[in-house]
Amino acid sequence: MVTVVLADDHVIVRQGLRALLESDPQFSVVGEAADGLEAVEMVKLRKPEVLILDLMMPGPNGLETLRTLSRLKLDTRVVILTMYGREAYLVEALGSGAAGFVIKESCGAELFLAIRTVLAGRRYVSPPLLDASTGSDIRRLKARLRHRQGKLTTRERRVLQLVVEGAAKHDIAARLKISSRAVASHCASFMSKLHLKTNNDLIRYALQRGVVADEPKSRR
């Protein structure tokens, strides 16, 4: 029996995934989580063989959750299931310890294939992204992303991502445990470094450079 935990902030998505996976008697969904914190606690509690993890969730996002789980050195294999297929996300996910990366528009059979592949000790990446899935390509893409964003500090890149995702400055301050004034300072700094003048310039930069997802969003 393959034990699975589902982490996605949409109830209907979790229900659909549970129904899909449990249509095969070899699979058992042993827990669900609606955000990153719940996902970490559920994995620690249930110790599933596989975690199906969304990238964009409230609280710690999927990448942050993945890094936390990697530090815990648990045996659970993580398969990212996301609607965002940008190279930047693939690179960060695989580099942070994900064993699989599946696009949500894939068919159910592909998710089963991904799970069985990672349980066999191999990496699985949805076919449209296969060219970026080898170790050498990941290193090359990481180098390219570092070059693109090299002017920014780690904190500035994090604030940039949250701004483009649609988070208000007070929400960013609470998330990062810094003051609203510090958030404003980081915003002014990266706008200056990137030679951007307006929010539209910022969003255009982020989309072109693969900094964030394909479109600004409030939750996802």
PDB file of C-alpha atoms in Angstrom:
ATOM      1  CA  MET A   1       0.000   0.000   0.000  1.00  0.00           C
ATOM      2  CA  VAL A   2       1.409   3.387  -1.048  1.00  0.00           C
ATOM      3  CA  THR A   3       0.588   6.038   1.557  1.00  0.00           C
ATOM      4  CA  VAL A   4       0.072   9.603   0.354  1.00  0.00           C
ATOM      5  CA  VAL A   5      -0.509  13.028   1.913  1.00  0.00           C
ATOM      6  CA  LEU A   6      -2.147  15.764  -0.182  1.00  0.00           C
ATOM      7  CA  ALA A   7      -1.235  19.438   0.287  1.00  0.00           C
ATOM      8  CA  ASP A   8      -3.324  21.956  -1.655  1.00  0.00           C
ATOM      9  CA  ASP A   9      -5.298  24.961  -0.407  1.00  0.00           C
ATOM     10  CA  HIS A  10      -8.333  24.113  -2.559  1.00  0.00           C
ATOM     11  CA  VAL A  11     -10.660  21.560  -0.976  1.00  0.00           C
ATOM     12  CA  ILE A  12     -12.114  20.503  -4.318  1.00  0.00           C
ATOM     13  CA  VAL A  13      -8.631  19.768  -5.664  1.00  0.00           C
ATOM     14  CA  ARG A  14      -7.816  17.597  -2.661  1.00  0.00           C
ATOM     15  CA  GLN A  15     -11.135  15.782  -2.995  1.00  0.00           C
ATOM     16  CA  GLY A  16     -10.464  15.121  -6.666  1.00  0.00           C
ATOM     17  CA  LEU A  17      -6.947  13.871  -6.000  1.00  0.00           C
ATOM     18  CA  ARG A  18      -8.143  11.617  -3.183  1.00  0.00           C
ATOM     19  CA  ALA A  19     -10.823  10.104  -5.410  1.00  0.00           C
ATOM     20  CA  LEU A  20      -8.319   9.592  -8.216  1.00  0.00           C
ATOM     21  CA  LEU A  21      -5.630   7.984  -6.094  1.00  0.00           C
ATOM     22  CA  GLU A  22      -7.965   5.786  -4.069  1.00  0.00           C
ATOM     23  CA  SER A  23      -9.534   4.459  -7.273  1.00  0.00           C
ATOM     24  CA  ASP A  24      -6.415   2.273  -7.267  1.00  0.00           C
ATOM     25  CA  PRO A  25      -6.460  -0.110  -4.259  1.00  0.00           C
ATOM     26  CA  GLN A  26      -2.663   0.137  -4.024  1.00  0.00           C
ATOM     27  CA  PHE A  27      -2.914   3.770  -2.878  1.00  0.00           C
ATOM     28  CA  SER A  28      -4.147   5.204   0.408  1.00  0.00           C
ATOM     29  CA  VAL A  29      -4.468   8.931   1.203  1.00  0.00           C
ATOM     30  CA  VAL A  30      -3.564   9.176   4.893  1.00  0.00           C
ATOM     31  CA  GLY A  31      -3.811  12.931   5.344  1.00  0.00           C
ATOM     32  CA  GLU A  32      -4.602  16.317   3.821  1.00  0.00           C
ATOM     33  CA  ALA A  33      -3.192  19.795   4.374  1.00  0.00           C
ATOM     34  CA  ALA A  34      -4.432  23.222   3.279  1.00  0.00           C
ATOM     35  CA  ASP A  35      -1.180  25.143   3.789  1.00  0.00           C
ATOM     36  CA  GLY A  36       2.550  24.660   4.180  1.00  0.00           C
ATOM     37  CA  LEU A  37       2.582  24.463   7.967  1.00  0.00           C
ATOM     38  CA  GLU A  38      -0.119  21.791   7.963  1.00  0.00           C
ATOM     39  CA  ALA A  39       1.770  19.892   5.272  1.00  0.00           C
ATOM     40  CA  VAL A  40       4.953  19.713   7.346  1.00  0.00           C
ATOM     41  CA  GLU A  41       3.078  18.616  10.480  1.00  0.00           C
ATOM     42  CA  MET A  42       1.039  16.037   8.540  1.00  0.00           C
ATOM     43  CA  VAL A  43       4.169  14.520   7.000  1.00  0.00           C
ATOM     44  CA  LYS A  44       5.871  14.360  10.389  1.00  0.00           C
ATOM     45  CA  LEU A  45       2.777  12.735  11.909  1.00  0.00           C
ATOM     46  CA  ARG A  46       1.738  10.325   9.153  1.00  0.00           C
ATOM     47  CA  LYS A  47       5.165   9.614   7.616  1.00  0.00           C
ATOM     48  CA  PRO A  48       3.709   8.984   4.135  1.00  0.00           C
ATOM     49  CA  GLU A  49       5.750   7.515   1.344  1.00  0.00           C
ATOM     50  CA  VAL A  50       4.702  10.385  -0.942  1.00  0.00           C
ATOM     51  CA  LEU A  51       3.609  13.994  -0.465  1.00  0.00           C
ATOM     52  CA  ILE A  52       1.708  15.621  -3.334  1.00  0.00           C
ATOM     53  CA  LEU A  53       2.504  19.315  -2.857  1.00  0.00           C
ATOM     54  CA  ASP A  54       1.072  22.409  -4.529  1.00  0.00           C
ATOM     55  CA  LEU A  55       3.421  25.349  -5.098  1.00  0.00           C
ATOM     56  CA  MET A  56       1.115  28.247  -4.275  1.00  0.00           C
ATOM     57  CA  MET A  57      -0.522  27.977  -0.865  1.00  0.00           C
ATOM     58  CA  PRO A  58      -1.189  30.362   2.022  1.00  0.00           C
ATOM     59  CA  GLY A  59       1.499  30.638   4.660  1.00  0.00           C
ATOM     60  CA  PRO A  60       4.783  29.018   3.609  1.00  0.00           C
ATOM     61  CA  ASN A  61       4.442  28.316  -0.106  1.00  0.00           C
ATOM     62  CA  GLY A  62       5.310  24.997  -1.688  1.00  0.00           C
ATOM     63  CA  LEU A  63       8.981  25.790  -2.207  1.00  0.00           C
ATOM     64  CA  GLU A  64       9.413  26.968   1.386  1.00  0.00           C
ATOM     65  CA  THR A  65       7.609  23.863   2.609  1.00  0.00           C
ATOM     66  CA  LEU A  66       9.822  21.676   0.443  1.00  0.00           C
ATOM     67  CA  ARG A  67      12.976  23.248   1.890  1.00  0.00           C
ATOM     68  CA  THR A  68      11.696  22.687   5.428  1.00  0.00           C
ATOM     69  CA  LEU A  69      10.999  19.032   4.693  1.00  0.00           C
ATOM     70  CA  SER A  70      14.419  18.619   3.067  1.00  0.00           C
ATOM     71  CA  ARG A  71      16.092  19.927   6.226  1.00  0.00           C
ATOM     72  CA  LEU A  72      14.156  17.372   8.289  1.00  0.00           C
ATOM     73  CA  LYS A  73      15.661  14.579   6.155  1.00  0.00           C
ATOM     74  CA  LEU A  74      12.504  12.490   6.122  1.00  0.00           C
ATOM     75  CA  ASP A  75      11.969   9.495   3.846  1.00  0.00           C
ATOM     76  CA  THR A  76       8.871  10.987   2.179  1.00  0.00           C
ATOM     77  CA  ARG A  77       9.217  11.591  -1.555  1.00  0.00           C
ATOM     78  CA  VAL A  78       7.755  14.922  -2.680  1.00  0.00           C
ATOM     79  CA  VAL A  79       5.944  15.322  -5.989  1.00  0.00           C
ATOM     80  CA  ILE A  80       5.131  18.920  -6.898  1.00  0.00           C
ATOM     81  CA  LEU A  81       1.719  19.213  -8.573  1.00  0.00           C
ATOM     82  CA  THR A  82       1.235  22.698  -9.966  1.00  0.00           C
ATOM     83  CA  MET A  83      -0.430  24.772 -12.652  1.00  0.00           C
ATOM     84  CA  TYR A  84       2.810  26.707 -13.144  1.00  0.00           C
ATOM     85  CA  GLY A  85       5.269  25.154 -15.565  1.00  0.00           C
ATOM     86  CA  ARG A  86       7.946  27.814 -15.705  1.00  0.00           C
ATOM     87  CA  GLU A  87      11.576  26.677 -15.688  1.00  0.00           C
ATOM     88  CA  ALA A  88      12.282  28.840 -12.636  1.00  0.00           C
ATOM     89  CA  TYR A  89       9.881  26.823 -10.515  1.00  0.00           C
ATOM     90  CA  LEU A  90      11.134  23.497 -11.845  1.00  0.00           C
ATOM     91  CA  VAL A  91      14.724  24.447 -11.098  1.00  0.00           C
ATOM     92  CA  GLU A  92      13.950  25.636  -7.577  1.00  0.00           C
ATOM     93  CA  ALA A  93      11.770  22.620  -6.804  1.00  0.00           C
ATOM     94  CA  LEU A  94      14.249  19.982  -7.995  1.00  0.00           C
ATOM     95  CA  GLY A  95      17.127  21.880  -6.424  1.00  0.00           C
ATOM     96  CA  SER A  96      15.249  21.982  -3.106  1.00  0.00           C
ATOM     97  CA  GLY A  97      14.647  18.255  -2.965  1.00  0.00           C
ATOM     98  CA  ALA A  98      11.505  17.476  -4.987  1.00  0.00           C
ATOM     99  CA  ALA A  99      11.560  14.057  -6.612  1.00  0.00           C
ATOM    100  CA  GLY A 100       8.839  14.853  -9.131  1.00  0.00           C
ATOM    101  CA  PHE A 101       7.279  17.822 -10.899  1.00  0.00           C
ATOM    102  CA  VAL A 102       3.879  17.385 -12.553  1.00  0.00           C
ATOM    103  CA  ILE A 103       1.764  20.003 -14.320  1.00  0.00           C
ATOM    104  CA  LYS A 104      -1.881  20.018 -13.231  1.00  0.00           C
ATOM    105  CA  GLU A 105      -3.125  19.902 -16.798  1.00  0.00           C
ATOM    106  CA  SER A 106      -1.621  16.403 -17.048  1.00  0.00           C
ATOM    107  CA  CYS A 107      -3.885  13.356 -17.025  1.00  0.00           C
ATOM    108  CA  GLY A 108      -4.425  11.220 -13.957  1.00  0.00           C
ATOM    109  CA  ALA A 109      -2.331   8.404 -15.407  1.00  0.00           C
ATOM    110  CA  GLU A 110       0.682  10.712 -15.396  1.00  0.00           C
ATOM    111  CA  LEU A 111       0.334  11.376 -11.676  1.00  0.00           C
ATOM    112  CA  PHE A 112       0.309   7.641 -10.999  1.00  0.00           C
ATOM    113  CA  LEU A 113       3.379   7.281 -13.222  1.00  0.00           C
ATOM    114  CA  ALA A 114       5.132  10.101 -11.384  1.00  0.00           C
ATOM    115  CA  ILE A 115       4.463   8.526  -7.984  1.00  0.00           C
ATOM    116  CA  ARG A 116       5.653   5.078  -9.059  1.00  0.00           C
ATOM    117  CA  THR A 117       8.732   6.610 -10.694  1.00  0.00           C
ATOM    118  CA  VAL A 118       9.844   8.536  -7.604  1.00  0.00           C
ATOM    119  CA  LEU A 119       9.177   5.524  -5.368  1.00  0.00           C
ATOM    120  CA  ALA A 120      11.546   3.576  -7.612  1.00  0.00           C
ATOM    121  CA  GLY A 121      14.224   6.121  -6.789  1.00  0.00           C
ATOM    122  CA  ARG A 122      14.106   8.026 -10.057  1.00  0.00           C
ATOM    123  CA  ARG A 123      13.110  11.591 -10.866  1.00  0.00           C
ATOM    124  CA  TYR A 124       9.911  12.379 -12.757  1.00  0.00           C
ATOM    125  CA  VAL A 125       9.236  15.593 -14.698  1.00  0.00           C
ATOM    126  CA  SER A 126       6.226  16.281 -16.927  1.00  0.00           C
ATOM    127  CA  PRO A 127       7.210  15.813 -20.599  1.00  0.00           C
ATOM    128  CA  PRO A 128       6.941  19.522 -21.583  1.00  0.00           C
ATOM    129  CA  LEU A 129       9.728  20.259 -19.072  1.00  0.00           C
ATOM    130  CA  LEU A 130      11.935  17.225 -19.615  1.00  0.00           C
ATOM    131  CA  ASP A 131      14.709  19.203 -21.314  1.00  0.00           C
ATOM    132  CA  ALA A 132      15.315  21.073 -18.066  1.00  0.00           C
ATOM    133  CA  SER A 133      15.280  18.030 -15.807  1.00  0.00           C
ATOM    134  CA  THR A 134      18.867  16.747 -16.003  1.00  0.00           C
ATOM    135  CA  GLY A 135      21.509  17.740 -13.500  1.00  0.00           C
ATOM    136  CA  SER A 136      23.579  19.718 -16.007  1.00  0.00           C
ATOM    137  CA  ASP A 137      20.522  21.590 -17.257  1.00  0.00           C
ATOM    138  CA  ILE A 138      19.465  22.434 -13.709  1.00  0.00           C
ATOM    139  CA  ARG A 139      22.911  23.883 -12.997  1.00  0.00           C
ATOM    140  CA  ARG A 140      22.776  25.860 -16.232  1.00  0.00           C
ATOM    141  CA  LEU A 141      19.307  27.224 -15.481  1.00  0.00           C
ATOM    142  CA  LYS A 142      20.270  28.094 -11.919  1.00  0.00           C
ATOM    143  CA  ALA A 143      23.259  30.026 -13.214  1.00  0.00           C
ATOM    144  CA  ARG A 144      21.033  31.875 -15.657  1.00  0.00           C
ATOM    145  CA  LEU A 145      18.515  32.744 -12.953  1.00  0.00           C
ATOM    146  CA  ARG A 146      21.274  33.922 -10.611  1.00  0.00           C
ATOM    147  CA  HIS A 147      22.583  36.162 -13.372  1.00  0.00           C
ATOM    148  CA  ARG A 148      19.123  37.597 -13.991  1.00  0.00           C
ATOM    149  CA  GLN A 149      18.470  38.332 -10.328  1.00  0.00           C
ATOM    150  CA  GLY A 150      22.047  38.752  -9.132  1.00  0.00           C
ATOM    151  CA  LYS A 151      21.618  42.415  -8.296  1.00  0.00           C
ATOM    152  CA  LEU A 152      19.039  41.645  -5.630  1.00  0.00           C
ATOM    153  CA  THR A 153      19.571  40.428  -2.090  1.00  0.00           C
ATOM    154  CA  THR A 154      17.774  37.300  -0.887  1.00  0.00           C
ATOM    155  CA  ARG A 155      15.330  39.441   1.091  1.00  0.00           C
ATOM    156  CA  GLU A 156      14.661  41.721  -1.905  1.00  0.00           C
ATOM    157  CA  ARG A 157      13.914  38.722  -4.119  1.00  0.00           C
ATOM    158  CA  ARG A 158      11.466  37.371  -1.535  1.00  0.00           C
ATOM    159  CA  VAL A 159       9.698  40.720  -1.211  1.00  0.00           C
ATOM    160  CA  LEU A 160       9.621  41.010  -5.007  1.00  0.00           C
ATOM    161  CA  GLN A 161       7.929  37.620  -5.334  1.00  0.00           C
ATOM    162  CA  LEU A 162       5.290  38.478  -2.735  1.00  0.00           C
ATOM    163  CA  VAL A 163       4.606  41.890  -4.275  1.00  0.00           C
ATOM    164  CA  VAL A 164       3.996  40.407  -7.704  1.00  0.00           C
ATOM    165  CA  GLU A 165       1.808  37.680  -6.191  1.00  0.00           C
ATOM    166  CA  GLY A 166      -0.431  40.514  -5.006  1.00  0.00           C
ATOM    167  CA  ALA A 167       0.391  40.615  -1.295  1.00  0.00           C
ATOM    168  CA  ALA A 168      -0.113  43.943   0.476  1.00  0.00           C
ATOM    169  CA  LYS A 169       2.881  45.479   2.213  1.00  0.00           C
ATOM    170  CA  HIS A 170       1.470  44.861   5.699  1.00  0.00           C
ATOM    171  CA  ASP A 171       0.909  41.196   4.783  1.00  0.00           C
ATOM    172  CA  ILE A 172       4.487  40.924   3.507  1.00  0.00           C
ATOM    173  CA  ALA A 173       5.734  42.487   6.730  1.00  0.00           C
ATOM    174  CA  ALA A 174       3.792  39.947   8.798  1.00  0.00           C
ATOM    175  CA  ARG A 175       4.918  37.018   6.637  1.00  0.00           C
ATOM    176  CA  LEU A 176       8.603  37.964   6.793  1.00  0.00           C
ATOM    177  CA  LYS A 177       8.446  39.280  10.388  1.00  0.00           C
ATOM    178  CA  ILE A 178       9.793  42.695   9.440  1.00  0.00           C
ATOM    179  CA  SER A 179       8.321  46.197   9.645  1.00  0.00           C
ATOM    180  CA  SER A 180       6.197  47.785   6.914  1.00  0.00           C
ATOM    181  CA  ARG A 181       8.874  50.448   6.652  1.00  0.00           C
ATOM    182  CA  ALA A 182      11.465  47.742   5.925  1.00  0.00           C
ATOM    183  CA  VAL A 183       9.207  46.291   3.223  1.00  0.00           C
ATOM    184  CA  ALA A 184       8.887  49.737   1.621  1.00  0.00           C
ATOM    185  CA  SER A 185      12.671  50.119   1.771  1.00  0.00           C
ATOM    186  CA  HIS A 186      13.231  46.761   0.051  1.00  0.00           C
ATOM    187  CA  CYS A 187      10.690  47.686  -2.629  1.00  0.00           C
ATOM    188  CA  ALA A 188      12.407  51.007  -3.307  1.00  0.00           C
ATOM    189  CA  SER A 189      15.773  49.268  -3.423  1.00  0.00           C
ATOM    190  CA  PHE A 190      14.875  46.579  -5.959  1.00  0.00           C
ATOM    191  CA  MET A 191      12.930  49.040  -8.096  1.00  0.00           C
ATOM    192  CA  SER A 192      16.050  51.205  -8.257  1.00  0.00           C
ATOM    193  CA  LYS A 193      18.437  48.309  -8.902  1.00  0.00           C
ATOM    194  CA  LEU A 194      16.264  46.938 -11.696  1.00  0.00           C
ATOM    195  CA  HIS A 195      15.641  50.388 -13.189  1.00  0.00           C
ATOM    196  CA  LEU A 196      11.868  50.013 -12.869  1.00  0.00           C
ATOM    197  CA  LYS A 197       9.497  52.939 -12.424  1.00  0.00           C
ATOM    198  CA  THR A 198       5.945  51.566 -12.117  1.00  0.00           C
ATOM    199  CA  ASN A 199       4.156  48.450 -10.854  1.00  0.00           C
ATOM    200  CA  ASN A 200       3.457  47.479 -14.460  1.00  0.00           C
ATOM    201  CA  ASP A 201       7.198  47.615 -15.150  1.00  0.00           C
ATOM    202  CA  LEU A 202       7.752  45.395 -12.118  1.00  0.00           C
ATOM    203  CA  ILE A 203       5.172  42.802 -13.145  1.00  0.00           C
ATOM    204  CA  ARG A 204       6.486  42.743 -16.703  1.00  0.00           C
ATOM    205  CA  TYR A 205      10.035  42.190 -15.421  1.00  0.00           C
ATOM    206  CA  ALA A 206       8.918  39.384 -13.101  1.00  0.00           C
ATOM    207  CA  LEU A 207       6.997  37.541 -15.812  1.00  0.00           C
ATOM    208  CA  GLN A 208       9.783  37.862 -18.369  1.00  0.00           C
ATOM    209  CA  ARG A 209      12.460  36.683 -15.949  1.00  0.00           C
ATOM    210  CA  GLY A 210      10.570  33.786 -14.403  1.00  0.00           C
ATOM    211  CA  VAL A 211      10.699  35.349 -10.938  1.00  0.00           C
ATOM    212  CA  VAL A 212       7.114  34.399 -10.117  1.00  0.00           C
ATOM    213  CA  ALA A 213       4.101  32.693 -11.623  1.00  0.00           C
ATOM    214  CA  ASP A 214       2.530  33.432 -14.973  1.00  0.00           C
ATOM    215  CA  GLU A 215       0.116  36.030 -13.672  1.00  0.00           C
ATOM    216  CA  PRO A 216      -0.342  38.116 -10.521  1.00  0.00           C
ATOM    217  CA  LYS A 217      -2.650  36.495  -8.021  1.00  0.00           C
ATOM    218  CA  SER A 218      -4.105  36.996  -4.587  1.00  0.00           C
ATOM    219  CA  ARG A 219      -4.059  33.400  -3.407  1.00  0.00           C
ATOM    220  CA  ARG A 220      -2.738  31.167  -6.132  1.00  0.00           C
TER     221      ARG A 220
END
